XYZ file of C-alpha atoms in Angstrom:
742
model
C 121.759 78.993 88.633
C 118.270 77.608 89.120
C 115.792 79.930 90.892
C 114.426 78.700 94.195
C 111.282 79.774 95.997
C 110.327 79.784 99.680
C 107.052 80.675 101.392
C 105.742 81.530 104.853
C 102.254 82.417 106.095
C 102.306 85.701 107.991
C 99.276 87.758 108.970
C 96.982 85.317 107.207
C 98.710 85.824 103.836
C 101.593 84.138 102.069
C 104.965 85.850 101.982
C 107.151 84.250 99.329
C 110.830 84.733 98.515
C 112.441 83.980 95.177
C 116.216 83.594 94.986
C 118.626 83.459 92.041
C 116.131 84.807 89.501
C 116.780 88.549 89.365
C 119.869 90.805 89.434
C 122.570 88.125 89.566
C 125.414 90.637 89.946
C 123.837 92.416 92.900
C 122.527 89.706 95.254
C 118.973 90.095 93.962
C 116.093 88.838 96.111
C 112.399 89.115 95.182
C 109.860 89.176 98.014
C 106.140 88.900 97.334
C 103.288 89.584 99.748
C 99.852 89.217 98.239
C 100.383 90.636 94.767
C 102.888 93.227 95.941
C 106.426 92.305 94.853
C 109.687 94.045 95.794
C 113.146 93.419 94.348
C 116.025 94.040 96.764
C 119.715 94.295 95.849
C 122.918 95.146 97.720
C 126.387 96.109 96.492
C 129.638 97.362 98.047
C 132.666 99.222 96.725
C 135.957 97.365 96.531
C 137.956 99.953 98.448
C 137.284 102.185 101.472
C 136.167 105.777 101.050
C 138.748 108.237 102.311
C 137.735 110.875 104.851
C 134.667 111.039 107.020
C 133.989 109.573 110.423
C 130.952 107.506 109.497
C 130.012 104.375 107.588
C 128.952 105.415 104.016
C 125.708 103.446 103.646
C 123.131 104.518 101.047
C 119.597 103.144 100.977
C 117.163 103.754 98.135
C 113.511 102.753 97.969
C 112.095 103.064 94.459
C 108.401 103.200 93.592
C 107.563 102.530 89.952
C 104.255 103.598 88.425
C 104.228 100.480 86.266
C 103.957 98.447 89.461
C 100.397 99.728 89.861
C 99.614 99.731 86.144
C 99.727 103.522 85.926
C 101.274 106.062 83.574
C 101.773 109.349 85.321
C 103.523 112.649 84.965
C 102.991 115.663 82.729
C 102.202 115.464 79.032
C 105.883 115.994 78.301
C 107.518 113.899 81.021
C 106.460 110.360 81.852
C 109.597 109.065 83.563
C 109.495 108.770 87.348
C 110.885 111.885 89.003
C 112.466 112.400 92.381
C 111.215 110.155 95.202
C 107.958 111.073 96.895
C 107.926 111.890 100.593
C 106.367 108.477 101.241
C 109.190 106.751 99.368
C 111.767 108.734 101.356
C 110.104 107.680 104.613
C 110.216 104.030 103.504
C 113.902 104.478 102.664
C 114.539 105.736 106.183
C 112.728 102.715 107.660
C 115.105 100.349 105.890
C 118.208 102.423 106.631
C 117.444 102.681 110.344
C 116.831 98.923 110.560
C 119.906 97.614 108.760
C 122.494 100.278 109.688
C 123.027 99.165 113.345
C 123.970 95.681 112.087
C 127.044 96.975 110.226
C 130.393 97.506 111.904
C 130.537 101.326 112.246
C 134.266 101.191 111.520
C 133.587 100.158 107.912
C 134.385 102.766 105.266
C 133.527 100.842 102.080
C 130.595 102.488 100.315
C 127.571 100.202 100.511
C 124.262 100.573 98.700
C 120.946 98.816 99.256
C 118.184 99.375 96.691
C 114.619 98.098 97.014
C 112.327 98.524 94.002
C 108.571 97.986 94.023
C 107.980 95.926 90.880
C 104.295 95.095 91.448
C 101.727 96.702 93.744
C 98.276 95.311 94.504
C 96.870 98.361 96.289
C 96.250 96.346 99.445
C 99.598 95.362 100.945
C 102.207 97.981 101.813
C 105.563 97.226 100.136
C 107.609 98.297 103.181
C 107.518 94.903 104.937
C 108.611 92.857 101.882
C 111.220 95.560 101.189
C 112.697 95.133 104.682
C 112.769 91.347 104.364
C 114.299 91.603 100.898
C 117.021 94.012 102.028
C 117.886 91.732 104.931
C 118.147 88.622 102.762
C 120.131 90.388 100.042
C 122.734 91.557 102.562
C 122.793 88.216 104.371
C 123.557 86.148 101.253
C 126.092 88.672 99.920
C 129.804 88.939 100.669
C 129.175 92.287 102.393
C 130.103 92.148 106.102
C 126.762 92.459 107.877
C 125.356 90.945 111.048
C 121.805 89.956 110.066
C 119.153 88.936 109.477
C 116.524 91.457 110.536
C 112.795 91.598 109.853
C 109.913 94.007 110.142
C 106.229 93.680 110.907
C 103.276 96.055 110.978
C 100.763 95.832 113.808
C 97.435 97.626 113.638
C 94.729 98.029 116.249
C 91.152 98.549 115.186
C 87.922 97.981 117.087
C 89.997 96.779 120.030
C 91.758 94.018 118.064
C 95.409 93.723 117.045
C 95.979 92.971 113.355
C 99.218 91.611 111.874
C 100.205 93.343 108.633
C 96.863 95.107 108.105
C 95.906 96.142 104.586
C 95.549 99.786 103.604
C 91.799 99.476 104.138
C 92.256 98.004 107.618
C 94.724 100.760 108.526
C 92.181 103.437 107.610
C 90.780 104.816 110.851
C 92.824 102.423 113.027
C 93.686 103.419 116.593
C 97.267 102.213 116.127
C 99.494 101.778 113.079
C 102.828 100.450 114.345
C 105.784 99.304 112.262
C 108.480 97.455 114.212
C 111.719 95.890 113.015
C 114.849 94.366 114.440
C 116.975 91.248 114.883
C 116.097 88.141 116.868
C 114.752 89.026 120.318
C 115.276 92.790 120.031
C 113.780 95.889 118.442
C 115.938 98.453 116.679
C 113.400 100.557 114.755
C 109.873 101.819 115.478
C 107.631 104.037 113.377
C 104.073 104.573 114.539
C 100.983 106.719 114.370
C 98.182 106.402 116.913
C 95.061 108.035 118.296
C 95.946 108.974 121.861
C 96.623 105.349 122.716
C 97.812 104.297 126.163
C 101.381 103.142 126.725
C 100.206 99.706 127.889
C 98.491 99.083 124.554
C 101.699 99.980 122.722
C 103.663 97.492 124.825
C 101.083 94.808 124.015
C 101.515 95.502 120.293
C 105.326 95.449 120.629
C 105.181 92.022 122.267
C 103.079 90.679 119.397
C 105.463 92.252 116.886
C 108.417 90.562 118.572
C 106.779 87.143 118.112
C 106.041 87.763 114.436
C 109.577 89.040 113.830
C 110.888 85.806 115.364
C 108.956 83.794 112.750
C 110.342 85.908 109.921
C 113.898 85.616 111.266
C 113.689 81.816 111.443
C 112.292 81.771 107.914
C 115.222 83.850 106.664
C 117.813 81.773 108.500
C 116.652 78.657 106.653
C 117.039 80.451 103.314
C 120.427 81.942 104.213
C 121.757 78.511 105.180
C 121.188 77.340 101.600
C 122.497 80.455 99.859
C 125.218 81.839 102.085
C 128.568 82.943 100.714
C 131.685 83.900 102.582
C 131.986 87.459 103.840
C 134.945 89.481 102.609
C 137.371 91.139 104.971
C 137.336 94.920 104.634
C 139.727 97.439 106.196
C 138.422 98.821 109.470
C 139.365 101.898 111.414
C 141.222 99.699 113.903
C 143.605 101.577 116.191
C 146.561 99.959 117.898
C 146.627 99.429 121.652
C 149.341 102.087 121.927
C 147.196 104.646 120.114
C 144.181 103.924 122.317
C 146.321 104.182 125.429
C 147.797 107.468 124.223
C 144.266 108.828 123.922
C 143.344 107.615 127.411
C 146.448 108.992 129.083
C 146.987 112.305 127.327
C 143.599 113.410 125.973
C 140.676 111.673 127.658
C 140.906 113.614 130.969
C 140.876 116.936 129.116
C 138.083 115.734 126.825
C 136.006 114.715 129.833
C 136.569 118.112 131.438
C 135.332 119.875 128.294
C 132.258 117.652 127.931
C 131.145 118.249 131.523
C 132.273 121.877 131.739
C 128.832 123.459 131.695
C 129.710 125.616 128.694
C 127.116 126.381 126.055
C 126.979 124.099 123.044
C 128.994 126.177 120.567
C 131.667 127.048 123.120
C 131.933 123.421 124.148
C 132.150 122.228 120.547
C 134.829 124.811 119.754
C 137.024 123.584 122.605
C 136.378 119.970 121.644
C 137.357 120.705 118.028
C 140.591 122.305 119.224
C 141.388 119.225 121.272
C 140.587 116.912 118.354
C 142.890 118.904 116.070
C 145.675 118.608 118.643
C 144.989 114.866 118.928
C 145.309 114.351 115.183
C 148.535 116.340 114.984
C 150.281 114.603 117.864
C 149.000 111.119 116.985
C 150.189 111.541 113.399
C 153.631 112.572 114.633
C 153.765 109.608 116.996
C 152.253 106.800 114.886
C 152.999 107.871 111.318
C 151.187 105.948 108.573
C 149.156 103.967 111.121
C 147.419 107.210 112.053
C 145.049 107.432 109.093
C 142.282 110.038 109.179
C 139.549 107.412 109.587
C 141.368 105.733 112.468
C 142.091 108.972 114.325
C 138.487 110.160 114.025
C 137.236 106.784 115.183
C 139.462 106.835 118.290
C 138.320 110.331 119.250
C 134.659 109.407 118.680
C 135.016 106.286 120.806
C 136.628 108.278 123.602
C 133.600 110.587 123.788
C 131.355 107.541 123.633
C 133.161 105.820 126.517
C 133.092 108.935 128.695
C 129.362 109.686 128.395
C 128.454 106.010 128.906
C 130.681 105.585 131.954
C 129.532 108.792 133.629
C 125.855 108.006 132.999
C 125.829 104.323 133.986
C 128.341 104.314 136.834
C 127.993 107.869 138.082
C 124.379 108.694 137.229
C 125.741 111.881 135.633
C 124.683 113.763 132.528
C 126.550 116.260 130.356
C 124.695 119.270 131.778
C 124.290 117.999 135.344
C 120.610 117.091 135.078
C 118.994 114.051 136.659
C 118.156 111.149 134.358
C 114.456 112.089 134.192
C 114.885 115.859 134.322
C 113.869 118.221 131.535
C 115.864 121.234 130.448
C 114.473 124.729 131.083
C 111.218 125.201 129.155
C 109.504 128.259 127.704
C 106.473 128.718 125.449
C 105.151 131.779 123.607
C 102.349 132.559 121.147
C 101.614 135.450 118.764
C 105.329 135.843 118.156
C 105.012 137.255 114.621
C 102.751 139.996 113.227
C 100.410 139.461 110.262
C 100.703 135.660 110.138
C 97.608 133.602 110.934
C 99.169 132.024 114.011
C 102.612 131.518 115.541
C 104.145 129.733 118.496
C 107.681 129.419 119.806
C 108.986 126.728 122.107
C 112.391 126.498 123.757
C 113.896 123.574 125.628
C 117.389 124.377 126.803
C 119.344 125.540 123.761
C 116.804 124.082 121.332
C 114.427 126.703 119.938
C 111.623 126.163 117.397
C 109.263 128.696 115.824
C 106.126 127.384 114.106
C 103.876 129.397 111.810
C 100.329 128.487 110.741
C 98.790 129.502 107.419
C 95.119 128.906 106.644
C 93.871 128.549 103.081
C 90.910 127.590 100.953
C 89.875 123.933 100.540
C 91.210 123.961 96.969
C 94.711 124.670 98.298
C 95.046 121.095 99.560
C 98.224 119.349 98.480
C 97.745 116.927 95.595
C 99.750 113.700 95.385
C 100.267 111.501 92.372
C 102.091 108.386 93.530
C 102.320 104.716 92.764
C 99.471 104.160 95.235
C 97.245 106.604 93.305
C 96.104 110.188 93.537
C 95.046 111.708 96.839
C 94.826 115.016 98.697
C 96.091 116.263 102.030
C 94.525 119.219 103.841
C 96.903 119.350 106.815
C 100.616 119.721 106.160
C 103.539 120.137 108.512
C 106.893 121.139 107.068
C 110.066 121.112 109.136
C 113.206 123.108 108.363
C 116.616 122.639 109.946
C 119.002 125.194 108.423
C 122.707 124.928 109.119
C 122.700 128.238 110.957
C 120.706 126.579 113.757
C 123.921 124.813 114.752
C 126.131 127.829 114.032
C 127.394 126.370 110.751
C 127.470 127.470 107.131
C 125.591 125.356 104.601
C 123.126 125.313 101.753
C 119.460 125.936 102.454
C 116.808 123.380 101.617
C 115.602 120.153 103.116
C 116.740 116.583 102.762
C 115.584 113.192 103.947
C 116.028 114.142 107.585
C 113.790 117.201 107.255
C 111.114 115.178 105.483
C 111.243 112.487 108.168
C 111.051 114.945 111.070
C 108.248 116.877 109.385
C 106.236 113.707 108.807
C 106.722 112.585 112.413
C 105.403 115.881 113.798
C 102.561 115.839 111.281
C 101.565 112.358 112.412
C 101.624 113.503 116.052
C 99.263 116.382 115.269
C 96.880 114.658 112.835
C 94.951 112.975 115.631
C 94.029 116.278 117.296
C 93.134 118.144 114.100
C 89.469 119.092 113.515
C 87.542 117.328 110.775
C 86.891 118.991 107.440
C 83.259 119.438 108.418
C 84.255 121.263 111.605
C 86.978 123.372 110.025
C 87.128 123.315 106.216
C 90.399 125.224 105.916
C 93.556 123.837 104.359
C 96.166 124.096 107.115
C 99.914 124.411 106.637
C 102.340 124.574 109.544
C 106.010 125.379 109.012
C 108.412 124.725 111.883
C 111.683 126.624 111.705
C 114.594 125.339 113.770
C 116.242 128.507 115.045
C 118.657 126.892 117.497
C 119.434 123.177 117.583
C 120.723 121.135 120.481
C 118.757 117.906 120.424
C 115.119 116.860 120.067
C 114.117 119.457 117.478
C 111.385 117.265 115.961
C 109.604 116.987 119.299
C 110.027 120.715 119.876
C 108.377 121.160 116.468
C 105.314 119.233 117.674
C 105.085 121.538 120.684
C 105.615 124.805 118.795
C 103.177 123.723 116.074
C 100.523 122.919 118.666
C 100.980 126.373 120.212
C 100.743 128.032 116.788
C 97.584 126.127 115.865
C 95.848 127.272 119.038
C 97.072 130.820 118.452
C 95.556 130.674 114.950
C 92.184 129.618 116.336
C 92.301 126.137 114.820
C 89.987 124.072 117.061
C 92.404 121.240 117.840
C 90.999 118.644 120.234
C 93.957 118.691 122.639
C 97.391 120.338 122.844
C 100.141 117.940 121.767
C 103.818 117.768 122.600
C 106.709 115.342 122.424
C 109.911 114.263 124.108
C 113.084 112.484 122.986
C 114.284 109.665 125.235
C 117.834 108.333 125.201
C 119.687 105.292 126.480
C 123.186 104.532 127.718
C 123.882 100.794 127.860
C 127.127 98.922 128.452
C 128.212 95.508 127.235
C 126.960 93.836 130.424
C 123.386 95.019 129.980
C 123.526 97.820 132.556
C 121.670 100.869 131.328
C 120.229 104.278 132.111
C 117.242 105.874 130.382
C 117.640 109.598 129.769
C 114.804 112.105 129.404
C 115.198 114.987 126.929
C 118.521 114.102 125.322
C 120.862 116.736 123.900
C 124.282 117.054 122.263
C 126.595 114.086 122.920
C 123.735 112.179 124.611
C 122.020 112.165 121.232
C 125.069 111.600 119.035
C 126.822 109.089 121.301
C 123.808 107.531 123.008
C 122.423 104.126 122.106
C 118.778 105.026 121.487
C 116.706 107.916 120.193
C 113.073 107.275 121.094
C 110.686 110.078 120.204
C 107.280 109.942 121.899
C 104.589 112.496 121.036
C 101.036 112.799 122.259
C 98.528 114.544 124.498
C 97.553 114.187 128.139
C 95.325 111.290 127.036
C 97.875 109.147 125.248
C 100.445 108.660 122.500
C 99.933 109.915 118.942
C 103.293 109.092 117.373
C 106.419 107.047 118.030
C 109.776 106.870 116.334
C 112.847 104.982 117.445
C 116.247 104.156 116.066
C 119.307 102.788 117.815
C 123.064 102.576 117.444
C 123.330 99.199 119.154
C 121.920 95.845 118.076
C 118.516 96.504 119.575
C 116.355 97.161 122.628
C 114.160 94.739 124.540
C 110.461 95.358 125.181
C 110.923 95.759 128.984
C 113.402 98.600 128.408
C 110.987 100.237 125.974
C 108.167 99.897 128.497
C 110.256 101.746 131.070
C 111.182 104.454 128.563
C 107.529 104.999 127.580
C 106.526 105.469 131.223
C 109.338 107.984 131.743
C 108.322 109.811 128.550
C 104.728 110.167 129.751
C 105.880 111.971 132.889
C 107.906 114.418 130.790
C 105.067 114.946 128.322
C 102.686 116.004 131.081
C 105.269 118.453 132.462
C 105.644 120.132 129.072
C 101.870 120.394 128.626
C 101.669 122.352 131.885
C 104.138 124.919 130.527
C 102.209 125.139 127.252
C 98.952 125.747 129.116
C 100.486 128.785 130.779
C 101.099 130.318 127.341
C 97.740 129.329 125.842
C 95.332 126.795 127.326
C 92.921 126.363 124.416
C 92.398 127.520 120.816
C 91.472 131.163 120.390
C 87.723 131.647 119.773
C 88.345 133.837 116.714
C 90.651 133.531 113.732
C 93.341 136.096 113.082
C 92.057 139.243 111.325
C 94.511 138.495 108.513
C 93.205 134.949 107.950
C 90.667 134.275 105.196
C 87.075 133.494 106.133
C 85.317 130.441 104.769
C 81.530 130.299 104.453
C 79.930 126.961 103.630
C 76.786 126.826 101.484
C 74.682 123.894 100.369
C 73.091 123.951 96.932
C 71.106 121.509 94.846
C 73.686 119.374 92.986
C 71.598 119.917 89.839
C 72.477 123.615 90.094
C 76.244 123.023 90.016
C 76.416 123.357 86.243
C 74.510 126.655 86.424
C 76.999 127.962 88.985
C 79.999 126.876 86.929
C 78.571 127.953 83.583
C 79.809 127.000 80.113
C 83.572 126.583 80.260
C 83.606 127.972 83.805
C 82.370 131.361 82.597
C 79.956 132.037 85.462
C 82.144 130.945 88.371
C 85.189 132.722 86.945
C 83.166 135.911 86.615
C 82.193 135.677 90.291
C 85.809 135.031 91.326
C 87.203 137.851 89.175
C 84.567 140.344 90.278
C 84.465 139.620 94.005
C 88.014 138.381 94.639
C 86.623 135.411 96.552
C 87.733 131.828 95.985
C 84.968 129.303 95.333
C 85.264 125.536 95.707
C 82.413 123.224 94.734
C 82.025 119.576 95.705
C 79.920 116.954 93.968
C 77.366 116.786 96.788
C 76.520 120.478 96.372
C 78.744 121.815 99.151
C 80.158 125.208 98.203
C 83.042 126.851 100.081
C 83.470 130.604 99.690
C 86.884 131.801 100.878
C 87.493 135.535 101.051
C 89.884 137.992 102.659
C 87.146 140.537 103.435
C 83.554 140.407 104.616
C 82.357 142.498 101.654
C 83.995 140.171 99.145
C 82.472 137.136 100.843
C 78.986 138.677 101.084
C 78.979 139.702 97.420
C 80.047 136.236 96.247
C 77.528 134.486 98.505
C 74.673 136.694 97.279
C 75.648 135.991 93.684
C 75.774 132.240 94.285
C 72.412 132.272 96.044
C 70.797 134.096 93.153
C 72.145 131.605 90.636
C 71.341 128.498 92.618
C 68.224 129.503 94.514
C 65.282 127.151 94.288
C 62.307 129.252 93.145
C 59.051 128.085 94.748
C 55.413 128.594 93.631
C 53.818 131.526 95.434
C 57.112 133.443 95.868
C 57.188 137.168 95.198
C 60.225 138.174 93.147
C 61.596 141.200 91.390
C 62.924 140.849 87.892
C 63.969 142.666 84.754
C 62.064 142.297 81.490
C 64.574 140.726 79.125
C 62.535 139.731 76.047
C 59.094 140.420 74.557
C 56.830 138.192 72.503
C 53.288 138.616 71.234
C 52.151 136.155 73.876
C 53.993 137.615 76.860
C 57.211 138.841 78.414
C 60.289 136.978 79.615
C 61.462 138.268 82.991
C 64.946 137.624 84.362
C 64.432 136.731 88.028
C 68.020 135.676 88.726
C 71.338 135.082 86.999
C 70.575 132.827 84.025
C 67.010 132.319 85.274
C 63.995 133.553 83.330
C 60.269 133.088 83.699
C 57.326 133.863 81.410
C 54.601 136.349 82.246
C 51.881 135.375 79.792
C 49.958 138.307 78.332
C 46.918 137.147 80.275
C 48.951 137.456 83.501
C 50.090 141.022 82.889
C 46.925 142.664 84.210
C 43.516 141.766 85.616
C 41.921 143.100 82.462
C 42.230 142.601 78.747
C 45.691 143.570 77.389
C 45.924 144.212 73.672
C 49.704 144.521 73.415
C 52.421 143.422 75.797
C 54.124 146.793 75.398
C 51.041 148.479 76.822
C 52.164 147.140 80.213
C 55.924 146.435 80.082
C 58.968 147.112 77.959
C 62.463 145.614 77.800
C 64.558 146.763 80.752
C 61.600 147.401 83.057
C 62.095 146.111 86.596
C 58.820 144.664 87.823
C 57.500 142.601 90.733
C 56.192 139.151 89.827
C 54.612 136.207 91.584
C 55.539 132.609 90.781
C 52.395 130.802 89.616
C 53.956 127.389 89.022
C 56.977 125.521 87.683
C 56.174 122.907 85.064
C 57.683 119.438 84.813
C 60.377 120.767 82.472
C 61.544 123.328 85.031
C 59.989 126.323 83.216
C 58.835 129.133 85.483
C 55.402 130.703 84.958
C 55.017 134.165 86.473
C 52.194 136.595 87.071
C 52.164 140.366 87.339
C 48.461 140.765 87.982
C 48.585 138.510 91.085
C 51.163 140.677 92.831
C 49.403 142.104 95.898
C 48.831 145.847 95.587
C 49.927 145.999 91.943
C 46.500 147.003 90.643
C 43.784 148.885 92.516
C 40.070 148.622 91.775
C 40.234 152.101 90.256
C 42.981 150.950 87.840
C 40.866 148.021 86.695
C 37.741 150.143 86.239
C 39.615 152.790 84.264
C 41.185 150.184 81.990
C 37.858 148.528 81.269
C 36.243 151.901 80.522
C 38.982 152.669 78.025
C 38.490 149.286 76.343
C 34.797 148.313 76.593
C 35.127 145.462 74.063
C 36.837 142.627 75.991
C 37.476 140.726 72.737
C 39.232 143.528 70.924
C 42.685 142.157 71.551
C 44.676 139.969 69.183
C 44.979 137.080 71.582
C 42.314 135.148 73.389
C 41.874 135.372 77.140
C 40.597 132.720 79.473
C 37.062 133.062 78.076
C 38.002 131.672 74.686
C 39.855 132.331 71.429
C 39.567 135.408 69.264
C 37.010 134.903 66.467
C 38.682 133.367 63.501
C 41.800 132.475 65.520
C 43.274 129.068 66.265
C 42.293 127.603 69.665
C 45.887 126.305 70.009
C 47.597 129.614 69.220
C 48.503 130.447 72.809
C 49.958 127.027 73.620
C 52.052 126.880 70.458
C 53.694 130.218 71.165
C 54.056 129.511 74.862
C 55.851 126.259 74.176
C 58.462 127.961 72.003
C 60.009 129.925 74.866
C 63.531 128.949 75.938
C 63.766 126.028 78.328
C 65.722 126.258 81.584
């Protein structure tokens, strides 16, 4: 089959698609944007997967180091390892965009893989990956209702930018990724700097127009490459089975859902009813009552009930109004010894966040396809099974990484700069009890913990999860602070996080085909009202960051030294700096511009390390009075150690204001003496004087010395009046020049 190529200008750059060239057995599509190229494939199993009440879709986004011309890894392992957090987040973007376009009744395992084959360092691969995944599915035999497309909108210096480069995204006020089908939006991922809701709506409207162009472009390609879609078995119940559910089980199910019981009690009763449903339906319908079908019918019954009660009756599971929050509570200083802690509860959802402060060198290092970089603020989110009353293995997955990154993005905007607060900051949010909107509770608890730790954040931040119930006729209700079945059976999960000034982060995914911009505009306005209510509760617990750090937190002192002194501070093979660290217990970080961070657990440790550093790196100035130890003796003078690895010469003529015959007549090795800096020559050598030290010699001392030695020329070396008879006039300079250089 001959390869074909198509191109479209988007965001001022060409996006090209190449068909029928790669991966012929897996519907391969190559999408290039700039010099970034992504290969997308899609495959499906021949038979349905037994068990489970969900569609088994797997998405993988692969970053290859060769794409950027890099070899990475340890000396012993050069193969790519497990996906980076960034790759996992890109995977989730694709999954959340394409999943709503599948029939949820499908049970055939389906896999979509996007691989970054070339990376130019300018254009993010996520947009070509989305387009590639859409085209691969659309031209395949896999049942899928596409195409979809994605676009990135940035805002910088007041201007909206379509598909901004990495450089343009740096420092932008808005970084918004939007995807969806024609005329609708089904996925949003965004970071922002306290941007107003109206500006977000403006960016969404632009995104919708650009998505339209990409959809039309794909439709033209699909028309030339389409193949027939295969028919796959669906969890399709008979009319009799559906009616049996409605007549015999739905009233009892509705009573349980709206009973006012706590989550675990409600779920226990619902599970009992579902077990009864499966038993009786199996007895009644025999082989037609497969596990997948029975679970689908029960799921749809819950779905129908919560939609009907919300849209027609304006009713919610727990009796709240559509824009009403659950009961809120906020606490700080929950745990002893930690550097900061905050706990936030919203209904049955409870999050505890803990802050740990560390030295600048404890930043997290990343080695990815994009290159190496560091991160000084980290937010990690944990959602153990016990938070829902279940048994399960510990450890995070893609969901935990996604929720942690969302909360981190919401808090980044309010974090102090490195210059203001040089600490490495790690926040861990532990989900203790889960009943909806835990990621937004994590933002709130983390904000409380940061203020409790004394981190000077610019503003408290919080977040809220908004839901949607929409019927087939377009009637809908927007729900504030979704929980339980509203989350699982609702049509939208829109997470909005920010401060009183604006939005810092957005995330949305849907279970229907998509949402229009007007509906999103309404949801954003409703979310703002809720956000301000939560901030009021937070302010009652703690209104601003504490003025002092926790007594258990390390203290960082920042020094500035001459960059030329860095090698003296480090020493050969790190000998000097390691000696300081081992002796004082302090941690020392040095930057190329001469900035030195001293991190210590105690004041004494910090003071000792700082004093040591100052002695090593101090800039000695002419005229200074110093105290030093005599370290070496020569015929022409004495070397005096005036600081760590710093020596200066006291010439024999500078030892006393009278003739000195032998250096040892005045000083010996180990003597601690005061000296005055005469000058520093152009090679950095320090010339010292003992005789010029004020008060060192009295007139009586001078007179007595001269009386004891009446012949001023009796010494071996010349003084300032001339050379010793018979001696070389260059003797002093030759010996002086042989001293060690510094």
